[in-house]
Amino acid sequence: MKAAVFYSPGVIKVEEIQVPRISERELLIRVKACAVCGTDIRIFEGKKTKGITPPAIIGHEIAGTVEEIGDQVTGFEIGDRVAVIPVIPCLRCYYCLKGAENICAHRTAFGYEYGGGFQEFMRVPEAAVRAGNVVPIGNSLSFEEASLVEPLACCYNGNQRSAIRPGDVVLIVGAGPIGLMHLQLARLSGAGRILVSELIAARRDLAASMGADRTIDPRSVDLVSVVMEETNGRGVDASIMAMGAPEIVNDLIKATRKGGIVNLFAGFSGEGETQIHANLLHYNEVILTGTASASRHHFHQAMSLVSSRRIDLLPLISHRFSLSDVHKALQVVKKGEGLKAIVFP
Ligand SMILES: [Zn+2]
Ligand SMILES: [Zn+2]
């Protein structure tokens, strides 16, 4: 079978390798679609190394069909259409027991410790089968849409952590696929007004068409001033960073009202080092937090929103590639030329 194997920063080779063998408690998935995540780019460039031991097969936004079923596995039939939850929780650490399995102390994941979606067939280890990481998808959902349930699940987690209430004013910084998912979720949370800051004009237009009440070009106006203008000088209730720009964290804190929440949703390259004006947190009681992947529950909630068409993921897909063209897919995402690129192994 074909697989895109990551060897070292900048080196991914599409090669013929053995189809994974499964044991009696495992599943084999035929990957039908795997979306490229910003995290894949950071891994490819060597800016994220945790959980990656080359040679590795990355890609964690995965949908496909059940190809082979271990003798001891029940509940599946050959050909079942499924999406895969990438994070495999240990189910027994402090965080798992606390209901925060997305930050499991012993988490492993597809596309990291286990082979991911940039290959034709993917082995699902016993722990993942048992934890319910393989989720059926309805017939109305295409594989490419189903592959995007994973990033939406992460955004769902981030949306919950931002505690948006009906009538709230929300600032989303970055209108890439993640920002646009947050925009749709904030609307569903009943946000009264949603402001979106984005450098690229085409993305601002898309945000406006998806319900942003005001789009902001931070190169032509001062972001914090515009937000203050829009909120009677108070600041937004919640601001969500949907791009990895550590240098503007202070702007988000300044744009948020006293007691509001700043959610650093997107991952940063390296350590993401930046200086924070600590007195902004001290005097304004602003809550500064982040969001790390998603739990199985978040995934099911996201699946429900997509299946019911409350959230539309199709406009977020801009590029489609075969597995042989995985490099092109990575480049397109890296350059921010489109939105989501899907690889079809
Ligand atoms: Zn991702
Ligand atoms: Zn755990």
mmCIF file of C-alpha atoms and ligand atoms in Angstrom:
data_model
loop_
_atom_site.group_PDB
_atom_site.id
_atom_site.type_symbol
_atom_site.label_atom_id
_atom_site.label_comp_id
_atom_site.label_asym_id
_atom_site.label_seq_id
_atom_site.Cartn_x
_atom_site.Cartn_y
_atom_site.Cartn_z
ATOM 1 C CA MET A 1 0.000 0.000 0.000
ATOM 2 C CA LYS A 2 0.990 3.651 -0.332
ATOM 3 C CA ALA A 3 1.942 5.698 2.716
ATOM 4 C CA ALA A 4 3.443 9.147 3.267
ATOM 5 C CA VAL A 5 6.291 8.536 5.702
ATOM 6 C CA PHE A 6 7.775 11.411 7.723
ATOM 7 C CA TYR A 7 11.528 10.915 8.226
ATOM 8 C CA SER A 8 12.841 14.271 9.421
ATOM 9 C CA PRO A 9 11.940 17.959 9.204
ATOM 10 C CA GLY A 10 11.109 18.721 5.583
ATOM 11 C CA VAL A 11 11.293 15.069 4.503
ATOM 12 C CA ILE A 12 8.115 13.112 3.805
ATOM 13 C CA LYS A 13 8.355 10.312 1.243
ATOM 14 C CA VAL A 14 5.424 8.582 -0.412
ATOM 15 C CA GLU A 15 6.407 4.915 -0.369
ATOM 16 C CA GLU A 16 5.113 1.380 -0.804
ATOM 17 C CA ILE A 17 4.919 -0.286 2.610
ATOM 18 C CA GLN A 18 3.260 -3.387 4.066
ATOM 19 C CA VAL A 19 -0.443 -3.188 4.889
ATOM 20 C CA PRO A 20 -0.583 -3.192 8.723
ATOM 21 C CA ARG A 21 -1.475 -6.575 10.261
ATOM 22 C CA ILE A 22 -4.133 -6.515 12.956
ATOM 23 C CA SER A 23 -4.635 -8.717 16.007
ATOM 24 C CA GLU A 24 -7.950 -10.210 17.133
ATOM 25 C CA ARG A 25 -8.885 -7.114 19.141
ATOM 26 C CA GLU A 26 -8.037 -4.550 16.472
ATOM 27 C CA LEU A 27 -9.555 -2.999 13.354
ATOM 28 C CA LEU A 28 -8.126 -2.061 9.981
ATOM 29 C CA ILE A 29 -9.487 1.109 8.393
ATOM 30 C CA ARG A 30 -9.291 1.969 4.701
ATOM 31 C CA VAL A 31 -8.604 5.710 4.830
ATOM 32 C CA LYS A 32 -10.881 7.615 2.449
ATOM 33 C CA ALA A 33 -10.052 11.176 3.468
ATOM 34 C CA CYS A 34 -7.530 12.833 5.768
ATOM 35 C CA ALA A 35 -7.490 16.599 6.164
ATOM 36 C CA VAL A 36 -4.270 18.551 6.641
ATOM 37 C CA CYS A 37 -4.044 20.339 9.992
ATOM 38 C CA GLY A 38 -1.787 23.270 10.874
ATOM 39 C CA THR A 39 -0.210 20.905 13.390
ATOM 40 C CA ASP A 40 0.859 18.602 10.536
ATOM 41 C CA ILE A 41 2.746 21.561 9.060
ATOM 42 C CA ARG A 42 4.464 22.247 12.383
ATOM 43 C CA ILE A 43 5.482 18.564 12.605
ATOM 44 C CA PHE A 44 6.670 18.580 8.975
ATOM 45 C CA GLU A 45 8.822 21.639 9.681
ATOM 46 C CA GLY A 46 10.237 20.206 12.904
ATOM 47 C CA LYS A 47 8.489 22.845 15.048
ATOM 48 C CA LYS A 48 6.494 20.219 16.918
ATOM 49 C CA THR A 49 8.185 16.989 17.982
ATOM 50 C CA LYS A 50 6.141 15.717 20.954
ATOM 51 C CA GLY A 51 4.765 12.227 20.292
ATOM 52 C CA ILE A 52 6.511 11.959 16.921
ATOM 53 C CA THR A 53 9.225 9.324 16.494
ATOM 54 C CA PRO A 54 10.324 9.090 12.848
ATOM 55 C CA PRO A 55 9.727 7.235 10.665
ATOM 56 C CA ALA A 56 6.117 8.191 11.379
ATOM 57 C CA ILE A 57 2.874 8.501 9.456
ATOM 58 C CA ILE A 58 1.097 11.710 10.393
ATOM 59 C CA GLY A 59 -2.432 12.979 9.693
ATOM 60 C CA HIS A 60 -5.084 12.929 12.427
ATOM 61 C CA GLU A 61 -8.290 14.193 10.766
ATOM 62 C CA ILE A 62 -9.429 10.842 9.451
ATOM 63 C CA ALA A 63 -12.466 9.224 7.823
ATOM 64 C CA GLY A 64 -12.755 5.900 6.019
ATOM 65 C CA THR A 65 -14.361 2.486 5.964
ATOM 66 C CA VAL A 66 -13.860 -0.636 8.043
ATOM 67 C CA GLU A 67 -11.691 -2.986 5.980
ATOM 68 C CA GLU A 68 -10.927 -5.802 8.415
ATOM 69 C CA ILE A 69 -12.286 -6.754 11.834
ATOM 70 C CA GLY A 70 -10.428 -8.722 14.521
ATOM 71 C CA ASP A 71 -12.222 -11.908 15.654
ATOM 72 C CA GLN A 72 -12.842 -10.540 19.143
ATOM 73 C CA VAL A 73 -14.199 -7.159 17.993
ATOM 74 C CA THR A 74 -17.964 -6.712 17.946
ATOM 75 C CA GLY A 75 -20.217 -3.920 16.727
ATOM 76 C CA PHE A 76 -18.663 -3.384 13.295
ATOM 77 C CA GLU A 77 -19.256 -4.698 9.802
ATOM 78 C CA ILE A 78 -16.932 -4.642 6.823
ATOM 79 C CA GLY A 79 -17.569 -1.480 4.835
ATOM 80 C CA ASP A 80 -18.949 0.574 7.742
ATOM 81 C CA ARG A 81 -18.355 4.275 7.112
ATOM 82 C CA VAL A 82 -16.475 5.749 10.054
ATOM 83 C CA ALA A 83 -14.558 8.716 11.394
ATOM 84 C CA VAL A 84 -11.685 8.242 13.822
ATOM 85 C CA ILE A 85 -11.153 10.145 17.068
ATOM 86 C CA PRO A 86 -7.372 10.648 17.121
ATOM 87 C CA VAL A 87 -6.710 11.012 20.861
ATOM 88 C CA ILE A 88 -6.661 7.671 22.683
ATOM 89 C CA PRO A 89 -7.173 8.366 26.396
ATOM 90 C CA CYS A 90 -5.705 6.042 29.039
ATOM 91 C CA LEU A 91 -9.032 6.222 30.943
ATOM 92 C CA ARG A 92 -7.356 5.923 34.362
ATOM 93 C CA CYS A 93 -5.108 8.926 34.980
ATOM 94 C CA TYR A 94 -6.084 11.921 37.134
ATOM 95 C CA TYR A 95 -7.364 13.892 34.129
ATOM 96 C CA CYS A 96 -9.281 11.028 32.521
ATOM 97 C CA LEU A 97 -11.034 10.338 35.823
ATOM 98 C CA LYS A 98 -11.764 14.057 36.122
ATOM 99 C CA GLY A 99 -13.497 14.043 32.728
ATOM 100 C CA ALA A 100 -10.714 15.894 30.908
ATOM 101 C CA GLU A 101 -9.383 13.048 28.794
ATOM 102 C CA ASN A 102 -8.257 15.462 26.057
ATOM 103 C CA ILE A 103 -5.392 16.392 28.395
ATOM 104 C CA CYS A 104 -4.819 12.767 29.518
ATOM 105 C CA ALA A 105 -1.423 12.374 31.193
ATOM 106 C CA HIS A 106 -0.668 9.283 29.098
ATOM 107 C CA ARG A 107 -2.432 10.196 25.897
ATOM 108 C CA THR A 108 -1.426 8.614 22.650
ATOM 109 C CA ALA A 109 -2.887 9.503 19.268
ATOM 110 C CA PHE A 110 -3.254 8.538 15.643
ATOM 111 C CA GLY A 111 -0.897 10.593 13.541
ATOM 112 C CA TYR A 112 1.558 10.649 16.459
ATOM 113 C CA GLU A 113 2.441 7.448 18.347
ATOM 114 C CA TYR A 114 0.176 5.443 16.011
ATOM 115 C CA GLY A 115 0.155 5.661 12.237
ATOM 116 C CA GLY A 116 -2.246 8.350 11.039
ATOM 117 C CA GLY A 117 -4.333 9.045 7.967
ATOM 118 C CA PHE A 118 -1.729 9.763 5.305
ATOM 119 C CA GLN A 119 -1.716 6.089 4.283
ATOM 120 C CA GLU A 120 -4.126 3.762 2.523
ATOM 121 C CA PHE A 121 -4.804 1.470 5.473
ATOM 122 C CA MET A 122 -4.591 2.302 9.160
ATOM 123 C CA ARG A 123 -4.419 -0.064 12.119
ATOM 124 C CA VAL A 124 -6.672 0.748 15.072
ATOM 125 C CA PRO A 125 -5.050 -0.609 18.258
ATOM 126 C CA GLU A 126 -7.066 -2.387 20.938
ATOM 127 C CA ALA A 127 -7.108 0.598 23.326
ATOM 128 C CA ALA A 128 -8.740 2.741 20.641
ATOM 129 C CA VAL A 129 -11.278 0.073 19.662
ATOM 130 C CA ARG A 130 -12.223 -0.351 23.328
ATOM 131 C CA ALA A 131 -12.469 3.396 23.991
ATOM 132 C CA GLY A 132 -14.837 3.887 21.061
ATOM 133 C CA ASN A 133 -12.463 5.937 18.916
ATOM 134 C CA VAL A 134 -14.029 4.565 15.726
ATOM 135 C CA VAL A 135 -17.319 6.403 15.210
ATOM 136 C CA PRO A 136 -19.968 5.583 12.575
ATOM 137 C CA ILE A 137 -20.913 8.383 10.186
ATOM 138 C CA GLY A 138 -24.305 8.828 8.572
ATOM 139 C CA ASN A 139 -24.771 8.263 4.843
ATOM 140 C CA SER A 140 -25.563 11.939 4.305
ATOM 141 C CA LEU A 141 -22.023 12.916 5.257
ATOM 142 C CA SER A 142 -19.174 12.714 2.746
ATOM 143 C CA PHE A 143 -15.800 11.362 3.859
ATOM 144 C CA GLU A 144 -14.168 14.765 3.405
ATOM 145 C CA GLU A 145 -16.769 16.397 5.644
ATOM 146 C CA ALA A 146 -16.402 13.587 8.180
ATOM 147 C CA SER A 147 -12.634 14.147 8.281
ATOM 148 C CA LEU A 148 -13.318 17.718 9.436
ATOM 149 C CA VAL A 149 -15.377 16.631 12.430
ATOM 150 C CA GLU A 150 -12.076 16.288 14.322
ATOM 151 C CA PRO A 151 -10.975 19.940 14.078
ATOM 152 C CA LEU A 152 -14.584 20.963 14.721
ATOM 153 C CA ALA A 153 -14.534 18.836 17.891
ATOM 154 C CA CYS A 154 -11.449 20.756 19.052
ATOM 155 C CA CYS A 155 -13.248 24.031 18.303
ATOM 156 C CA TYR A 156 -16.298 22.739 20.176
ATOM 157 C CA ASN A 157 -14.042 22.170 23.182
ATOM 158 C CA GLY A 158 -12.625 25.688 22.747
ATOM 159 C CA ASN A 159 -16.114 27.137 22.411
ATOM 160 C CA GLN A 160 -17.150 25.529 25.708
ATOM 161 C CA ARG A 161 -13.999 26.788 27.404
ATOM 162 C CA SER A 162 -14.776 30.308 26.161
ATOM 163 C CA ALA A 163 -18.140 30.160 27.984
ATOM 164 C CA ILE A 164 -19.986 32.222 25.357
ATOM 165 C CA ARG A 165 -23.504 33.104 26.502
ATOM 166 C CA PRO A 166 -26.477 34.415 24.510
ATOM 167 C CA GLY A 167 -25.942 38.091 23.746
ATOM 168 C CA ASP A 168 -22.184 38.061 24.344
ATOM 169 C CA VAL A 169 -19.767 39.943 22.124
ATOM 170 C CA VAL A 170 -17.028 37.670 20.787
ATOM 171 C CA LEU A 171 -13.730 38.462 19.076
ATOM 172 C CA ILE A 172 -12.166 35.826 16.833
ATOM 173 C CA VAL A 173 -8.625 36.509 15.655
ATOM 174 C CA GLY A 174 -7.840 34.620 12.453
ATOM 175 C CA ALA A 175 -10.420 33.527 9.862
ATOM 176 C CA GLY A 176 -8.767 30.381 8.583
ATOM 177 C CA PRO A 177 -10.703 27.112 8.854
ATOM 178 C CA ILE A 178 -10.423 27.133 12.654
ATOM 179 C CA GLY A 179 -11.566 30.740 13.023
ATOM 180 C CA LEU A 180 -14.499 30.074 10.690
ATOM 181 C CA MET A 181 -15.502 27.015 12.731
ATOM 182 C CA HIS A 182 -15.367 29.139 15.894
ATOM 183 C CA LEU A 183 -17.491 31.741 14.138
ATOM 184 C CA GLN A 184 -20.212 29.202 13.361
ATOM 185 C CA LEU A 185 -20.067 27.782 16.896
ATOM 186 C CA ALA A 186 -20.227 31.259 18.485
ATOM 187 C CA ARG A 187 -23.380 31.946 16.475
ATOM 188 C CA LEU A 188 -24.902 28.697 17.755
ATOM 189 C CA SER A 189 -23.963 29.775 21.297
ATOM 190 C CA GLY A 190 -26.111 32.847 20.746
ATOM 191 C CA ALA A 191 -23.367 35.468 20.538
ATOM 192 C CA GLY A 192 -24.979 38.887 20.118
ATOM 193 C CA ARG A 193 -22.151 40.270 18.044
ATOM 194 C CA ILE A 194 -19.107 38.593 16.499
ATOM 195 C CA LEU A 195 -16.002 40.527 15.446
ATOM 196 C CA VAL A 196 -13.432 38.790 13.256
ATOM 197 C CA SER A 197 -9.891 40.049 12.704
ATOM 198 C CA GLU A 198 -8.040 38.677 9.672
ATOM 199 C CA LEU A 199 -5.216 39.847 7.394
ATOM 200 C CA ILE A 200 -6.413 38.166 4.175
ATOM 201 C CA ALA A 201 -9.285 39.954 2.396
ATOM 202 C CA ALA A 202 -10.836 36.784 0.912
ATOM 203 C CA ARG A 203 -11.030 35.261 4.375
ATOM 204 C CA ARG A 204 -12.644 38.406 5.782
ATOM 205 C CA ASP A 205 -15.272 38.172 3.032
ATOM 206 C CA LEU A 206 -15.940 34.540 3.860
ATOM 207 C CA ALA A 207 -16.251 35.398 7.558
ATOM 208 C CA ALA A 208 -18.767 38.117 6.684
ATOM 209 C CA SER A 209 -20.779 35.678 4.567
ATOM 210 C CA MET A 210 -20.783 33.220 7.471
ATOM 211 C CA GLY A 211 -22.233 35.746 9.879
ATOM 212 C CA ALA A 212 -19.424 37.909 11.251
ATOM 213 C CA ASP A 213 -20.995 41.237 12.241
ATOM 214 C CA ARG A 214 -17.793 43.134 11.650
ATOM 215 C CA THR A 215 -14.562 42.085 10.006
ATOM 216 C CA ILE A 216 -11.352 43.887 10.863
ATOM 217 C CA ASP A 217 -8.152 44.238 8.843
ATOM 218 C CA PRO A 218 -5.580 44.660 11.623
ATOM 219 C CA ARG A 219 -3.085 46.141 9.144
ATOM 220 C CA SER A 220 -5.278 49.109 8.316
ATOM 221 C CA VAL A 221 -6.874 49.787 11.712
ATOM 222 C CA ASP A 222 -5.907 49.257 15.335
ATOM 223 C CA LEU A 223 -7.603 46.067 16.527
ATOM 224 C CA VAL A 224 -7.988 47.099 20.164
ATOM 225 C CA SER A 225 -9.393 50.547 19.240
ATOM 226 C CA VAL A 226 -11.993 49.018 16.915
ATOM 227 C CA VAL A 227 -13.060 46.529 19.579
ATOM 228 C CA MET A 228 -13.408 49.312 22.158
ATOM 229 C CA GLU A 229 -15.446 51.363 19.691
ATOM 230 C CA GLU A 230 -17.732 48.370 19.125
ATOM 231 C CA THR A 231 -18.247 47.678 22.837
ATOM 232 C CA ASN A 232 -18.669 51.136 24.384
ATOM 233 C CA GLY A 233 -15.112 50.983 25.640
ATOM 234 C CA ARG A 234 -15.736 47.795 27.611
ATOM 235 C CA GLY A 235 -14.111 45.034 25.551
ATOM 236 C CA VAL A 236 -15.516 41.718 24.360
ATOM 237 C CA ASP A 237 -16.811 38.983 26.648
ATOM 238 C CA ALA A 238 -14.604 36.364 25.030
ATOM 239 C CA SER A 239 -11.743 36.490 22.582
ATOM 240 C CA ILE A 240 -10.449 33.464 20.732
ATOM 241 C CA MET A 241 -7.008 33.267 19.149
ATOM 242 C CA ALA A 242 -7.422 31.124 16.039
ATOM 243 C CA MET A 243 -3.903 31.654 14.706
ATOM 244 C CA GLY A 244 -0.500 31.056 16.268
ATOM 245 C CA ALA A 245 0.689 34.624 16.833
ATOM 246 C CA PRO A 246 2.137 34.914 20.362
ATOM 247 C CA GLU A 247 3.109 38.562 19.779
ATOM 248 C CA ILE A 248 -0.532 39.697 19.831
ATOM 249 C CA VAL A 249 -1.627 37.971 23.051
ATOM 250 C CA ASN A 250 -1.553 41.335 24.860
ATOM 251 C CA ASP A 251 -3.879 42.795 22.226
ATOM 252 C CA LEU A 252 -6.413 40.062 22.922
ATOM 253 C CA ILE A 253 -6.163 40.658 26.658
ATOM 254 C CA LYS A 254 -6.637 44.419 26.119
ATOM 255 C CA ALA A 255 -9.612 43.793 23.822
ATOM 256 C CA THR A 256 -11.376 41.684 26.460
ATOM 257 C CA ARG A 257 -13.608 43.113 29.186
ATOM 258 C CA LYS A 258 -12.881 42.786 32.893
ATOM 259 C CA GLY A 259 -13.593 39.218 33.962
ATOM 260 C CA GLY A 260 -13.759 38.070 30.334
ATOM 261 C CA ILE A 261 -12.025 35.057 28.835
ATOM 262 C CA VAL A 262 -9.073 34.991 26.442
ATOM 263 C CA ASN A 263 -8.712 31.584 24.812
ATOM 264 C CA LEU A 264 -5.383 30.848 23.139
ATOM 265 C CA PHE A 265 -6.940 28.170 20.977
ATOM 266 C CA ALA A 266 -4.338 27.746 18.242
ATOM 267 C CA GLY A 267 -1.000 26.112 18.955
ATOM 268 C CA PHE A 268 2.195 28.154 18.674
ATOM 269 C CA SER A 269 5.478 27.191 17.077
ATOM 270 C CA GLY A 270 8.228 26.138 19.471
ATOM 271 C CA GLU A 271 7.576 27.418 23.005
ATOM 272 C CA GLY A 272 5.335 30.225 21.797
ATOM 273 C CA GLU A 273 7.335 32.574 23.994
ATOM 274 C CA THR A 274 5.951 36.076 24.513
ATOM 275 C CA GLN A 275 5.794 38.784 27.166
ATOM 276 C CA ILE A 276 2.464 39.296 28.868
ATOM 277 C CA HIS A 277 1.467 42.494 30.654
ATOM 278 C CA ALA A 278 0.629 40.692 33.882
ATOM 279 C CA ASN A 279 -1.145 43.705 35.353
ATOM 280 C CA LEU A 280 -3.825 43.398 32.684
ATOM 281 C CA LEU A 281 -4.730 40.051 34.207
ATOM 282 C CA HIS A 282 -4.293 41.310 37.755
ATOM 283 C CA TYR A 283 -6.423 44.445 37.543
ATOM 284 C CA ASN A 284 -8.954 43.264 34.975
ATOM 285 C CA GLU A 285 -9.443 39.749 36.328
ATOM 286 C CA VAL A 286 -9.229 38.495 32.754
ATOM 287 C CA ILE A 287 -9.056 34.712 32.511
ATOM 288 C CA LEU A 288 -6.326 33.538 30.163
ATOM 289 C CA THR A 289 -6.641 29.947 29.012
ATOM 290 C CA GLY A 290 -6.049 27.619 26.072
ATOM 291 C CA THR A 291 -7.592 24.570 24.449
ATOM 292 C CA ALA A 292 -5.982 21.200 23.764
ATOM 293 C CA SER A 293 -7.637 18.837 21.276
ATOM 294 C CA ALA A 294 -10.959 17.226 22.169
ATOM 295 C CA SER A 295 -12.576 14.493 24.211
ATOM 296 C CA ARG A 296 -14.708 11.719 22.741
ATOM 297 C CA HIS A 297 -17.761 13.605 23.985
ATOM 298 C CA HIS A 298 -16.732 16.767 22.112
ATOM 299 C CA PHE A 299 -16.283 14.646 18.983
ATOM 300 C CA HIS A 300 -19.798 13.253 19.217
ATOM 301 C CA GLN A 301 -21.241 16.743 19.780
ATOM 302 C CA ALA A 302 -19.368 18.001 16.717
ATOM 303 C CA MET A 303 -20.585 15.032 14.671
ATOM 304 C CA SER A 304 -24.147 15.832 15.709
ATOM 305 C CA LEU A 305 -23.800 19.469 14.592
ATOM 306 C CA VAL A 306 -22.408 18.457 11.201
ATOM 307 C CA SER A 307 -24.896 15.632 10.610
ATOM 308 C CA SER A 308 -27.810 17.959 11.362
ATOM 309 C CA ARG A 309 -26.263 20.630 9.083
ATOM 310 C CA ARG A 310 -26.241 23.167 11.902
ATOM 311 C CA ILE A 311 -22.594 23.585 10.973
ATOM 312 C CA ASP A 312 -21.524 23.622 7.333
ATOM 313 C CA LEU A 313 -17.984 22.411 6.738
ATOM 314 C CA LEU A 314 -18.057 22.223 2.931
ATOM 315 C CA PRO A 315 -17.221 25.916 2.329
ATOM 316 C CA LEU A 316 -14.042 25.328 4.343
ATOM 317 C CA ILE A 317 -12.650 22.793 1.859
ATOM 318 C CA SER A 318 -10.576 24.566 -0.785
ATOM 319 C CA HIS A 319 -8.138 21.920 -2.053
ATOM 320 C CA ARG A 320 -8.197 18.186 -2.738
ATOM 321 C CA PHE A 321 -5.127 16.012 -3.382
ATOM 322 C CA SER A 322 -4.182 12.386 -3.917
ATOM 323 C CA LEU A 323 -1.742 10.844 -1.429
ATOM 324 C CA SER A 324 1.082 11.108 -4.003
ATOM 325 C CA ASP A 325 0.593 14.881 -3.889
ATOM 326 C CA VAL A 326 0.758 15.139 -0.095
ATOM 327 C CA HIS A 327 3.629 17.648 -0.435
ATOM 328 C CA LYS A 328 1.417 19.973 -2.454
ATOM 329 C CA ALA A 329 -1.285 19.649 0.201
ATOM 330 C CA LEU A 330 1.188 20.606 2.941
ATOM 331 C CA GLN A 331 2.492 23.555 0.905
ATOM 332 C CA VAL A 332 -0.986 24.922 0.210
ATOM 333 C CA VAL A 333 -1.831 24.886 3.903
ATOM 334 C CA LYS A 334 1.542 26.293 4.908
ATOM 335 C CA LYS A 335 1.195 29.245 2.555
ATOM 336 C CA GLY A 336 -2.367 29.885 3.662
ATOM 337 C CA GLU A 337 -3.430 29.824 0.006
ATOM 338 C CA GLY A 338 -6.761 28.254 0.710
ATOM 339 C CA LEU A 339 -8.581 26.880 3.709
ATOM 340 C CA LYS A 340 -8.717 23.133 4.286
ATOM 341 C CA ALA A 341 -6.788 20.734 2.050
ATOM 342 C CA ILE A 342 -8.003 17.144 1.990
ATOM 343 C CA VAL A 343 -5.792 14.201 1.067
ATOM 344 C CA PHE A 344 -7.488 11.160 -0.475
ATOM 345 C CA PRO A 345 -5.263 8.088 0.060
HETATM 346 ZN ZN ZN B 1 -5.448 18.998 14.053
HETATM 347 ZN ZN ZN B 2 -5.573 9.462 31.014
#
